[in-house]
Amino acid sequence: MKTFLTKLSDMDRRDFLAYSAKAFLGVGLMPSVIRNTAFAADLPLSRPTAKNVIYLYMAGGMSHLDTFDLKQGTEFQGATRSIKTNVPGVRMSGYLPKLAQQMDKLAVINSMFSNQGAHEEGRYFMHSSYTKRGTIQHPGIGSWLVKFDGNRNPNLPGVVHIGSPNPGGSNGFLEQRYAPLVVGNPEAGLQNSARRSSMSEEEFQDMVSLTNAFDAEFHGRYKQQKKVEAYSEMYDDALKLMRSRDLVAFEIDKEPKSLRDSYGANPFGQGCLLARRLVEHDVRFVEVTLGNWDTHTNNFERVEENAAILDSAMATLLADLEVRGMLEETMVVLATEFGRTPKINENEGRDHSPTAFSCVLAGGGIRGGQVYGKTDTSGKNVVENRVNVPDFNATIAYALGIPTEKTVYSPTGRPFRVADMGRPVLDLFA
């Protein structure tokens, strides 16, 4: 390979390296590799600073036309009105007044594109960068992150999903240790994580020892079986977590009432608060889901209701992270599986439209105060700087510095990388 490269011209080498980077997720070659290559000139001057991700997922297909990509003065506008943001010349939905005052922290991508127009398939693609392929289950980017860059807190899971486990967001074919912990109710703490008050520590240890003794023969015989190994890992992790002082991270009732109210007295708002606490305790990837965005009927009423929940929670989260000095190392992602149609149907709703939609990034080295990409006058198609779903995930991976030259293999022996053939959108970084 070295001999081959030395025979190439400078331009050929640059093209070859660019192609190789694309094959390795497009997060580009890592700094130690590219520092002395022509390809390095294409990278931003300062490296991204993300260490963790808080991923806010709008399940159902958030209407871009009523949130971040309004078409004012057209027949497609409907009841939604735009308002000014704190960035001159940039406007946002009137349903998002608090986020409008945080626009200087946001990079709004109005040129997202997907080829998946059904909910489950769209969520799977958005979370994994792969379309469904038979029985293969692909890992989500959170599991990739912990697999290749480690878990910073050995006592807590590296990936947590709050509200709902989304298709494509699991550990997939990676080992059980990279699976997300699913928390249904953010206000309930971590359920079943403490021994009964009627049982002493000594009695608990005796019970664990007895269980291990009963299981010893079975595990000795079947320890090479992946499902048995996965169960053993999960059991050991649960015991370790039960004894950890880091369980306090799940106790959001320790936060001031005024702050909890600011996030919003609802599962999504409290989930965002829990996400901040978990990241403070070095959980690498936390996803919080807000559903009910499938607005085939009563689009404007339902978007207004959902946007109010999102607005309070996300705006408070950004301000909270910033005041704690955590925003530069925490990337906040707002994502959905697709957008909605410009045409307003007979039920005052908008239908599925994967050919154009909006996502948002903030923190983690992202340059705030920008709108990237453009759709046509109806909002149906992208006309400038199209960002495919794998490119979007590649951008997150690039911000995290995931070592994408590494390959993992599915149970069938097929090689996979994070968001294959995607390229990060480098213009989004500072």
Short mmCIF file of C-alpha atoms in Angstrom, two decimals:
data_model
loop_
_atom_site.label_atom_id
_atom_site.label_comp_id
_atom_site.label_asym_id
_atom_site.label_seq_id
_atom_site.Cartn_x
_atom_site.Cartn_y
_atom_site.Cartn_z
CA MET A 1 0.00 0.00 0.00
CA LYS A 2 2.80 2.42 0.91
CA THR A 3 4.55 1.75 -2.40
CA PHE A 4 1.29 2.22 -4.26
CA LEU A 5 0.66 5.60 -2.62
CA THR A 6 4.13 6.93 -3.39
CA LYS A 7 3.54 6.31 -7.10
CA LEU A 8 0.41 8.45 -7.16
CA SER A 9 0.43 12.13 -7.99
CA ASP A 10 -0.54 14.61 -5.27
CA MET A 11 -4.02 15.01 -6.71
CA ASP A 12 -4.50 11.25 -7.10
CA ARG A 13 -3.36 10.68 -3.53
CA ARG A 14 -5.79 13.31 -2.32
CA ASP A 15 -8.67 11.69 -4.23
CA PHE A 16 -7.68 8.25 -2.97
CA LEU A 17 -7.57 9.47 0.64
CA ALA A 18 -10.89 11.24 0.24
CA TYR A 19 -12.45 8.05 -1.15
CA SER A 20 -10.94 5.99 1.67
CA ALA A 21 -12.31 8.43 4.22
CA LYS A 22 -15.74 8.05 2.69
CA ALA A 23 -15.48 4.28 2.92
CA PHE A 24 -14.58 4.60 6.59
CA LEU A 25 -17.87 6.37 7.48
CA GLY A 26 -16.75 9.64 6.04
CA VAL A 27 -15.76 10.91 9.37
CA GLY A 28 -12.59 11.59 7.57
CA LEU A 29 -9.25 10.11 8.44
CA MET A 30 -8.28 10.71 12.03
CA PRO A 31 -5.92 13.60 12.82
CA SER A 32 -2.81 11.47 13.29
CA VAL A 33 -3.28 10.07 9.80
CA ILE A 34 -4.28 13.16 7.87
CA ARG A 35 -2.07 15.80 9.46
CA ASN A 36 0.44 15.67 6.65
CA THR A 37 -1.87 15.02 3.72
CA ALA A 38 -3.51 17.31 1.23
CA PHE A 39 -6.90 16.05 2.44
CA ALA A 40 -6.31 17.79 5.77
CA ALA A 41 -6.93 21.12 4.07
CA ASP A 42 -10.60 20.17 3.79
CA LEU A 43 -11.05 19.88 7.55
CA PRO A 44 -12.11 22.73 9.84
CA LEU A 45 -9.35 24.57 11.66
CA SER A 46 -10.49 23.50 15.12
CA ARG A 47 -11.38 19.95 16.05
CA PRO A 48 -14.85 19.13 17.39
CA THR A 49 -15.02 18.81 21.17
CA ALA A 50 -17.92 16.39 21.75
CA LYS A 51 -17.51 13.64 24.32
CA ASN A 52 -21.17 12.81 24.91
CA VAL A 53 -24.48 13.03 23.07
CA ILE A 54 -27.99 13.93 24.19
CA TYR A 55 -30.20 12.78 21.33
CA LEU A 56 -33.74 14.18 21.25
CA TYR A 57 -35.85 12.05 18.96
CA MET A 58 -39.16 13.32 17.56
CA ALA A 59 -40.97 10.07 16.79
CA GLY A 60 -43.60 10.14 14.08
CA GLY A 61 -42.09 12.61 11.64
CA MET A 62 -41.81 16.20 12.87
CA SER A 63 -43.21 18.73 10.42
CA HIS A 64 -40.26 20.82 9.21
CA LEU A 65 -42.73 23.23 7.61
CA ASP A 66 -44.15 24.16 11.01
CA THR A 67 -40.91 24.23 13.02
CA PHE A 68 -37.65 25.15 11.28
CA ASP A 69 -38.37 25.50 7.54
CA LEU A 70 -41.47 27.66 7.26
CA LYS A 71 -42.76 28.77 3.86
CA GLN A 72 -44.26 32.12 4.77
CA GLY A 73 -46.57 33.75 2.28
CA THR A 74 -47.23 30.54 0.31
CA GLU A 75 -50.23 28.27 0.03
CA PHE A 76 -48.29 25.68 2.06
CA GLN A 77 -47.94 27.85 5.16
CA GLY A 78 -51.14 26.96 6.95
CA ALA A 79 -51.74 28.41 10.41
CA THR A 80 -48.07 28.51 11.45
CA ARG A 81 -46.40 31.92 11.78
CA SER A 82 -42.72 32.69 11.97
CA ILE A 83 -40.91 34.82 14.53
CA LYS A 84 -37.49 36.43 14.73
CA THR A 85 -34.66 34.61 16.48
CA ASN A 86 -31.66 36.08 18.30
CA VAL A 87 -29.68 35.70 15.06
CA PRO A 88 -30.39 38.51 12.56
CA GLY A 89 -32.14 37.31 9.42
CA VAL A 90 -33.03 33.87 10.81
CA ARG A 91 -36.66 33.08 11.59
CA MET A 92 -38.30 30.14 13.31
CA SER A 93 -41.78 28.86 14.07
CA GLY A 94 -43.83 30.94 16.47
CA TYR A 95 -44.45 27.66 18.31
CA LEU A 96 -40.78 27.70 19.43
CA PRO A 97 -40.24 31.11 21.10
CA LYS A 98 -37.71 29.92 23.68
CA LEU A 99 -35.59 28.06 21.15
CA ALA A 100 -35.72 31.15 18.94
CA GLN A 101 -33.75 32.93 21.65
CA GLN A 102 -31.18 30.11 21.59
CA MET A 103 -30.67 30.19 17.82
CA ASP A 104 -27.10 31.41 18.31
CA LYS A 105 -26.32 27.93 19.69
CA LEU A 106 -28.08 25.99 16.90
CA ALA A 107 -27.11 24.64 13.53
CA VAL A 108 -30.41 24.01 11.77
CA ILE A 109 -30.16 21.58 8.85
CA ASN A 110 -33.08 22.16 6.50
CA SER A 111 -31.81 19.85 3.77
CA MET A 112 -32.17 16.41 5.30
CA PHE A 113 -33.11 13.60 2.89
CA SER A 114 -34.18 10.00 3.45
CA ASN A 115 -35.33 7.23 1.14
CA GLN A 116 -37.44 5.62 3.89
CA GLY A 117 -41.01 6.87 4.09
CA ALA A 118 -42.50 4.46 6.65
CA HIS A 119 -42.13 4.97 10.40
CA GLU A 120 -40.33 1.83 11.55
CA GLU A 121 -38.04 1.74 8.54
CA GLY A 122 -37.37 5.47 8.81
CA ARG A 123 -36.49 5.26 12.50
CA TYR A 124 -34.26 2.27 11.89
CA PHE A 125 -32.41 4.10 9.10
CA MET A 126 -32.12 7.29 11.13
CA HIS A 127 -30.62 5.50 14.11
CA SER A 128 -28.31 3.05 12.37
CA SER A 129 -27.61 4.51 8.90
CA TYR A 130 -28.58 1.16 7.42
CA THR A 131 -31.78 -0.10 5.84
CA LYS A 132 -33.13 -3.35 7.19
CA ARG A 133 -31.37 -6.38 5.76
CA GLY A 134 -33.03 -9.68 6.58
CA THR A 135 -32.40 -10.74 10.14
CA ILE A 136 -29.33 -8.56 10.70
CA GLN A 137 -29.81 -6.01 13.45
CA HIS A 138 -27.50 -3.00 13.08
CA PRO A 139 -26.17 -1.07 16.07
CA GLY A 140 -27.17 2.48 16.82
CA ILE A 141 -24.55 5.20 17.00
CA GLY A 142 -24.58 5.18 20.82
CA SER A 143 -23.50 1.55 20.88
CA TRP A 144 -20.85 2.27 18.23
CA LEU A 145 -19.52 5.08 20.42
CA VAL A 146 -19.14 2.91 23.52
CA LYS A 147 -17.74 0.01 21.48
CA PHE A 148 -14.95 2.05 19.91
CA ASP A 149 -14.36 4.84 22.41
CA GLY A 150 -15.20 3.21 25.71
CA ASN A 151 -17.48 3.86 28.65
CA ARG A 152 -16.23 6.66 30.91
CA ASN A 153 -18.14 5.44 33.95
CA PRO A 154 -17.75 1.68 34.56
CA ASN A 155 -20.63 1.71 37.03
CA LEU A 156 -23.29 3.04 34.65
CA PRO A 157 -24.40 1.86 31.20
CA GLY A 158 -22.82 3.80 28.35
CA VAL A 159 -26.13 4.18 26.50
CA VAL A 160 -29.52 5.07 28.01
CA HIS A 161 -32.86 5.47 26.21
CA ILE A 162 -35.55 7.45 28.02
CA GLY A 163 -39.17 7.05 27.01
CA SER A 164 -38.91 4.51 24.23
CA PRO A 165 -36.41 2.17 22.56
CA ASN A 166 -36.42 3.11 18.87
CA PRO A 167 -35.77 0.65 16.02
CA GLY A 168 -32.13 0.74 14.99
CA GLY A 169 -31.02 2.27 18.27
CA SER A 170 -30.07 -0.98 19.99
CA ASN A 171 -26.70 -2.71 20.27
CA GLY A 172 -27.64 -4.74 17.19
CA PHE A 173 -25.05 -7.43 16.53
CA LEU A 174 -22.62 -5.91 19.06
CA GLU A 175 -22.17 -7.54 22.45
CA GLN A 176 -24.78 -7.18 25.17
CA ARG A 177 -22.56 -4.82 27.18
CA TYR A 178 -23.22 -2.14 24.53
CA ALA A 179 -27.02 -2.39 24.75
CA PRO A 180 -28.95 0.67 25.95
CA LEU A 181 -30.65 0.74 29.32
CA VAL A 182 -34.30 1.70 28.74
CA VAL A 183 -35.92 3.99 31.31
CA GLY A 184 -39.68 4.25 30.87
CA ASN A 185 -40.49 6.91 33.46
CA PRO A 186 -37.74 9.47 34.12
CA GLU A 187 -39.34 10.51 37.41
CA ALA A 188 -39.41 7.00 38.87
CA GLY A 189 -35.65 6.60 39.22
CA LEU A 190 -34.05 3.34 38.15
CA GLN A 191 -36.56 0.66 39.01
CA ASN A 192 -35.59 -2.55 40.82
CA SER A 193 -32.09 -1.26 41.53
CA ALA A 194 -32.07 -1.50 45.32
CA ARG A 195 -32.29 -4.53 47.61
CA ARG A 196 -35.36 -4.84 49.77
CA SER A 197 -35.14 -2.95 53.02
CA SER A 198 -36.09 -6.14 54.88
CA MET A 199 -32.96 -7.88 53.58
CA SER A 200 -29.53 -7.23 55.04
CA GLU A 201 -26.42 -6.92 52.88
CA GLU A 202 -25.18 -10.26 54.27
CA GLU A 203 -28.43 -11.99 53.36
CA PHE A 204 -28.29 -10.46 49.89
CA GLN A 205 -24.74 -11.74 49.37
CA ASP A 206 -25.78 -15.20 50.52
CA MET A 207 -28.61 -15.19 47.98
CA VAL A 208 -26.26 -14.13 45.17
CA SER A 209 -23.75 -16.83 46.13
CA LEU A 210 -26.48 -19.47 46.20
CA THR A 211 -27.74 -18.38 42.77
CA ASN A 212 -24.24 -18.58 41.34
CA ALA A 213 -23.78 -22.05 42.83
CA PHE A 214 -27.00 -23.29 41.22
CA ASP A 215 -26.01 -21.76 37.86
CA ALA A 216 -22.37 -22.91 37.87
CA GLU A 217 -22.87 -26.21 36.04
CA PHE A 218 -25.11 -24.63 33.40
CA HIS A 219 -22.71 -21.75 32.74
CA GLY A 220 -19.74 -24.11 32.65
CA ARG A 221 -21.42 -26.19 29.97
CA TYR A 222 -22.81 -23.36 27.86
CA LYS A 223 -20.45 -20.47 28.57
CA GLN A 224 -19.50 -20.22 24.88
CA GLN A 225 -23.11 -19.56 23.90
CA LYS A 226 -23.57 -15.83 23.17
CA LYS A 227 -27.01 -15.63 24.76
CA VAL A 228 -25.76 -17.24 27.95
CA GLU A 229 -22.75 -14.93 28.01
CA ALA A 230 -24.99 -11.93 27.42
CA TYR A 231 -27.26 -12.91 30.30
CA SER A 232 -24.26 -13.33 32.61
CA GLU A 233 -22.92 -9.90 31.63
CA MET A 234 -26.32 -8.29 32.20
CA TYR A 235 -26.64 -9.97 35.60
CA ASP A 236 -23.16 -8.88 36.68
CA ASP A 237 -23.77 -5.32 35.48
CA ALA A 238 -27.03 -5.16 37.43
CA LEU A 239 -25.30 -6.24 40.64
CA LYS A 240 -22.53 -3.71 40.10
CA LEU A 241 -25.04 -0.95 39.44
CA MET A 242 -27.01 -1.80 42.60
CA ARG A 243 -23.91 -1.10 44.69
CA SER A 244 -22.89 2.06 42.86
CA ARG A 245 -23.13 5.54 44.32
CA ASP A 246 -23.80 6.74 40.77
CA LEU A 247 -27.41 5.59 41.07
CA VAL A 248 -28.01 9.10 42.40
CA ALA A 249 -27.79 10.26 38.77
CA PHE A 250 -31.30 8.87 38.21
CA GLU A 251 -32.82 10.86 41.11
CA ILE A 252 -34.08 13.99 39.40
CA ASP A 253 -36.11 14.92 42.47
CA LYS A 254 -32.85 16.23 43.92
CA GLU A 255 -32.96 19.08 41.41
CA PRO A 256 -34.51 22.46 42.39
CA LYS A 257 -38.23 22.62 41.68
CA SER A 258 -37.78 25.80 39.65
CA LEU A 259 -35.40 24.03 37.28
CA ARG A 260 -37.65 20.99 36.98
CA ASP A 261 -40.57 23.27 36.15
CA SER A 262 -38.48 25.05 33.54
CA TYR A 263 -37.81 21.77 31.74
CA GLY A 264 -41.53 21.05 31.73
CA ALA A 265 -43.86 18.99 33.91
CA ASN A 266 -44.07 16.15 31.40
CA PRO A 267 -42.11 12.94 30.66
CA PHE A 268 -40.07 14.49 27.84
CA GLY A 269 -39.05 17.56 29.82
CA GLN A 270 -38.10 15.49 32.86
CA GLY A 271 -36.34 13.06 30.53
CA CYS A 272 -34.16 15.89 29.26
CA LEU A 273 -33.30 16.82 32.83
CA LEU A 274 -32.42 13.19 33.55
CA ALA A 275 -30.28 13.16 30.39
CA ARG A 276 -28.28 16.11 31.69
CA ARG A 277 -27.73 14.38 35.03
CA LEU A 278 -26.62 11.17 33.32
CA VAL A 279 -24.15 13.01 31.10
CA GLU A 280 -22.79 14.70 34.23
CA HIS A 281 -22.08 11.18 35.49
CA ASP A 282 -20.26 10.32 32.26
CA VAL A 283 -22.95 8.37 30.44
CA ARG A 284 -21.83 8.73 26.82
CA PHE A 285 -25.14 8.65 24.90
CA VAL A 286 -28.62 9.46 26.18
CA GLU A 287 -31.69 9.43 23.93
CA VAL A 288 -34.99 11.02 24.94
CA THR A 289 -38.08 10.39 22.81
CA LEU A 290 -41.05 12.69 22.24
CA GLY A 291 -43.81 10.99 20.24
CA ASN A 292 -47.10 12.09 18.65
CA TRP A 293 -45.56 13.85 15.64
CA ASP A 294 -47.48 11.74 13.10
CA THR A 295 -49.83 14.58 12.20
CA HIS A 296 -52.04 13.21 9.44
CA THR A 297 -54.91 14.97 11.18
CA ASN A 298 -55.08 18.32 12.99
CA ASN A 299 -51.46 19.05 12.14
CA PHE A 300 -51.39 22.61 13.41
CA GLU A 301 -53.01 21.91 16.78
CA ARG A 302 -50.83 18.88 17.43
CA VAL A 303 -47.62 20.55 16.30
CA GLU A 304 -48.37 23.50 18.56
CA GLU A 305 -48.89 21.17 21.54
CA ASN A 306 -45.78 19.10 20.87
CA ALA A 307 -43.65 22.12 20.02
CA ALA A 308 -44.49 23.70 23.39
CA ILE A 309 -43.13 20.60 25.13
CA LEU A 310 -40.03 20.54 22.95
CA ASP A 311 -39.46 24.28 23.24
CA SER A 312 -39.32 24.40 27.03
CA ALA A 313 -37.29 21.21 27.39
CA MET A 314 -34.66 21.80 24.72
CA ALA A 315 -34.20 25.51 25.43
CA THR A 316 -33.74 24.80 29.15
CA LEU A 317 -31.38 21.92 28.38
CA LEU A 318 -29.14 24.11 26.24
CA ALA A 319 -29.04 26.88 28.82
CA ASP A 320 -28.47 24.38 31.64
CA LEU A 321 -25.56 22.73 29.82
CA GLU A 322 -24.03 26.09 28.99
CA VAL A 323 -24.15 27.46 32.53
CA ARG A 324 -22.52 24.26 33.81
CA GLY A 325 -19.74 24.48 31.23
CA MET A 326 -20.91 21.25 29.57
CA LEU A 327 -22.15 22.40 26.16
CA GLU A 328 -18.80 22.29 24.38
CA GLU A 329 -18.35 18.62 25.24
CA THR A 330 -22.00 17.60 24.88
CA MET A 331 -23.57 17.45 21.43
CA VAL A 332 -27.34 17.96 21.53
CA VAL A 333 -29.09 16.38 18.56
CA LEU A 334 -32.70 16.96 17.49
CA ALA A 335 -33.76 14.35 14.93
CA THR A 336 -36.81 12.71 13.36
CA GLU A 337 -37.41 10.05 10.69
CA PHE A 338 -38.82 12.32 7.95
CA GLY A 339 -40.80 15.48 7.34
CA ARG A 340 -44.36 16.24 6.26
CA THR A 341 -45.95 17.15 2.95
CA PRO A 342 -46.46 20.77 1.90
CA LYS A 343 -49.99 19.88 0.86
CA ILE A 344 -52.48 20.12 3.70
CA ASN A 345 -54.91 17.22 3.41
CA GLU A 346 -58.67 17.19 3.92
CA ASN A 347 -58.17 16.43 7.63
CA GLU A 348 -56.07 19.54 8.22
CA GLY A 349 -53.03 17.26 8.39
CA ARG A 350 -49.74 16.73 6.62
CA ASP A 351 -48.64 13.31 5.36
CA HIS A 352 -45.24 11.59 5.25
CA SER A 353 -42.52 13.23 3.16
CA PRO A 354 -38.96 11.82 3.40
CA THR A 355 -37.49 13.89 0.56
CA ALA A 356 -36.93 16.94 2.77
CA PHE A 357 -36.96 17.57 6.51
CA SER A 358 -35.11 19.35 9.31
CA CYS A 359 -32.72 18.24 12.05
CA VAL A 360 -30.74 20.36 14.51
CA LEU A 361 -27.29 20.13 16.12
CA ALA A 362 -25.87 22.16 19.00
CA GLY A 363 -22.78 21.99 21.19
CA GLY A 364 -19.83 19.66 20.76
CA GLY A 365 -17.92 22.04 18.49
CA ILE A 366 -20.88 22.87 16.24
CA ARG A 367 -20.98 26.47 15.02
CA GLY A 368 -24.22 28.00 16.24
CA GLY A 369 -26.38 30.60 14.55
CA GLN A 370 -26.46 28.94 11.14
CA VAL A 371 -29.03 27.45 8.81
CA TYR A 372 -27.58 24.83 6.48
CA GLY A 373 -29.19 23.70 3.25
CA LYS A 374 -32.34 24.79 1.48
CA THR A 375 -35.56 23.34 0.14
CA ASP A 376 -37.68 24.52 -2.77
CA THR A 377 -40.51 27.01 -2.40
CA SER A 378 -42.88 24.27 -1.23
CA GLY A 379 -40.51 22.50 1.15
CA LYS A 380 -40.96 19.22 -0.75
CA ASN A 381 -37.46 18.78 -2.17
CA VAL A 382 -33.91 19.77 -1.27
CA VAL A 383 -32.32 22.23 -3.68
CA GLU A 384 -29.09 23.09 -1.84
CA ASN A 385 -26.57 21.09 0.25
CA ARG A 386 -28.52 17.86 0.61
CA VAL A 387 -27.63 15.86 3.74
CA ASN A 388 -28.42 12.16 3.59
CA VAL A 389 -29.13 10.28 6.80
CA PRO A 390 -25.72 8.50 6.84
CA ASP A 391 -24.05 11.91 6.35
CA PHE A 392 -25.92 13.25 9.37
CA ASN A 393 -24.78 10.34 11.53
CA ALA A 394 -21.28 10.66 10.14
CA THR A 395 -21.29 14.26 11.34
CA ILE A 396 -22.16 13.14 14.86
CA ALA A 397 -19.49 10.45 14.72
CA TYR A 398 -16.91 12.96 13.48
CA ALA A 399 -17.75 15.29 16.36
CA LEU A 400 -17.18 12.42 18.79
CA GLY A 401 -13.94 11.32 17.16
CA ILE A 402 -15.12 7.73 16.77
CA PRO A 403 -12.19 5.74 15.31
CA THR A 404 -13.98 4.73 12.15
CA GLU A 405 -11.09 2.86 10.58
CA LYS A 406 -12.13 -0.11 12.72
CA THR A 407 -14.50 -2.72 11.36
CA VAL A 408 -16.89 -5.03 13.17
CA TYR A 409 -18.51 -8.14 11.78
CA SER A 410 -22.09 -9.27 11.96
CA PRO A 411 -22.94 -12.87 12.92
CA THR A 412 -22.94 -13.69 9.21
CA GLY A 413 -19.34 -12.51 8.90
CA ARG A 414 -20.25 -9.38 6.97
CA PRO A 415 -18.12 -6.28 7.75
CA PHE A 416 -19.81 -3.10 8.92
CA ARG A 417 -18.71 0.40 9.86
CA VAL A 418 -20.56 3.34 11.37
CA ALA A 419 -22.74 4.95 8.69
CA ASP A 420 -20.91 3.39 5.73
CA MET A 421 -20.38 5.72 2.78
CA GLY A 422 -21.51 8.80 4.70
CA ARG A 423 -19.44 11.98 4.91
CA PRO A 424 -19.57 14.49 7.75
CA VAL A 425 -20.83 17.98 7.00
CA LEU A 426 -17.68 19.84 8.00
CA ASP A 427 -19.19 23.27 7.31
CA LEU A 428 -21.28 22.86 10.45
CA PHE A 429 -18.26 23.05 12.75
CA ALA A 430 -16.60 26.13 14.17
#
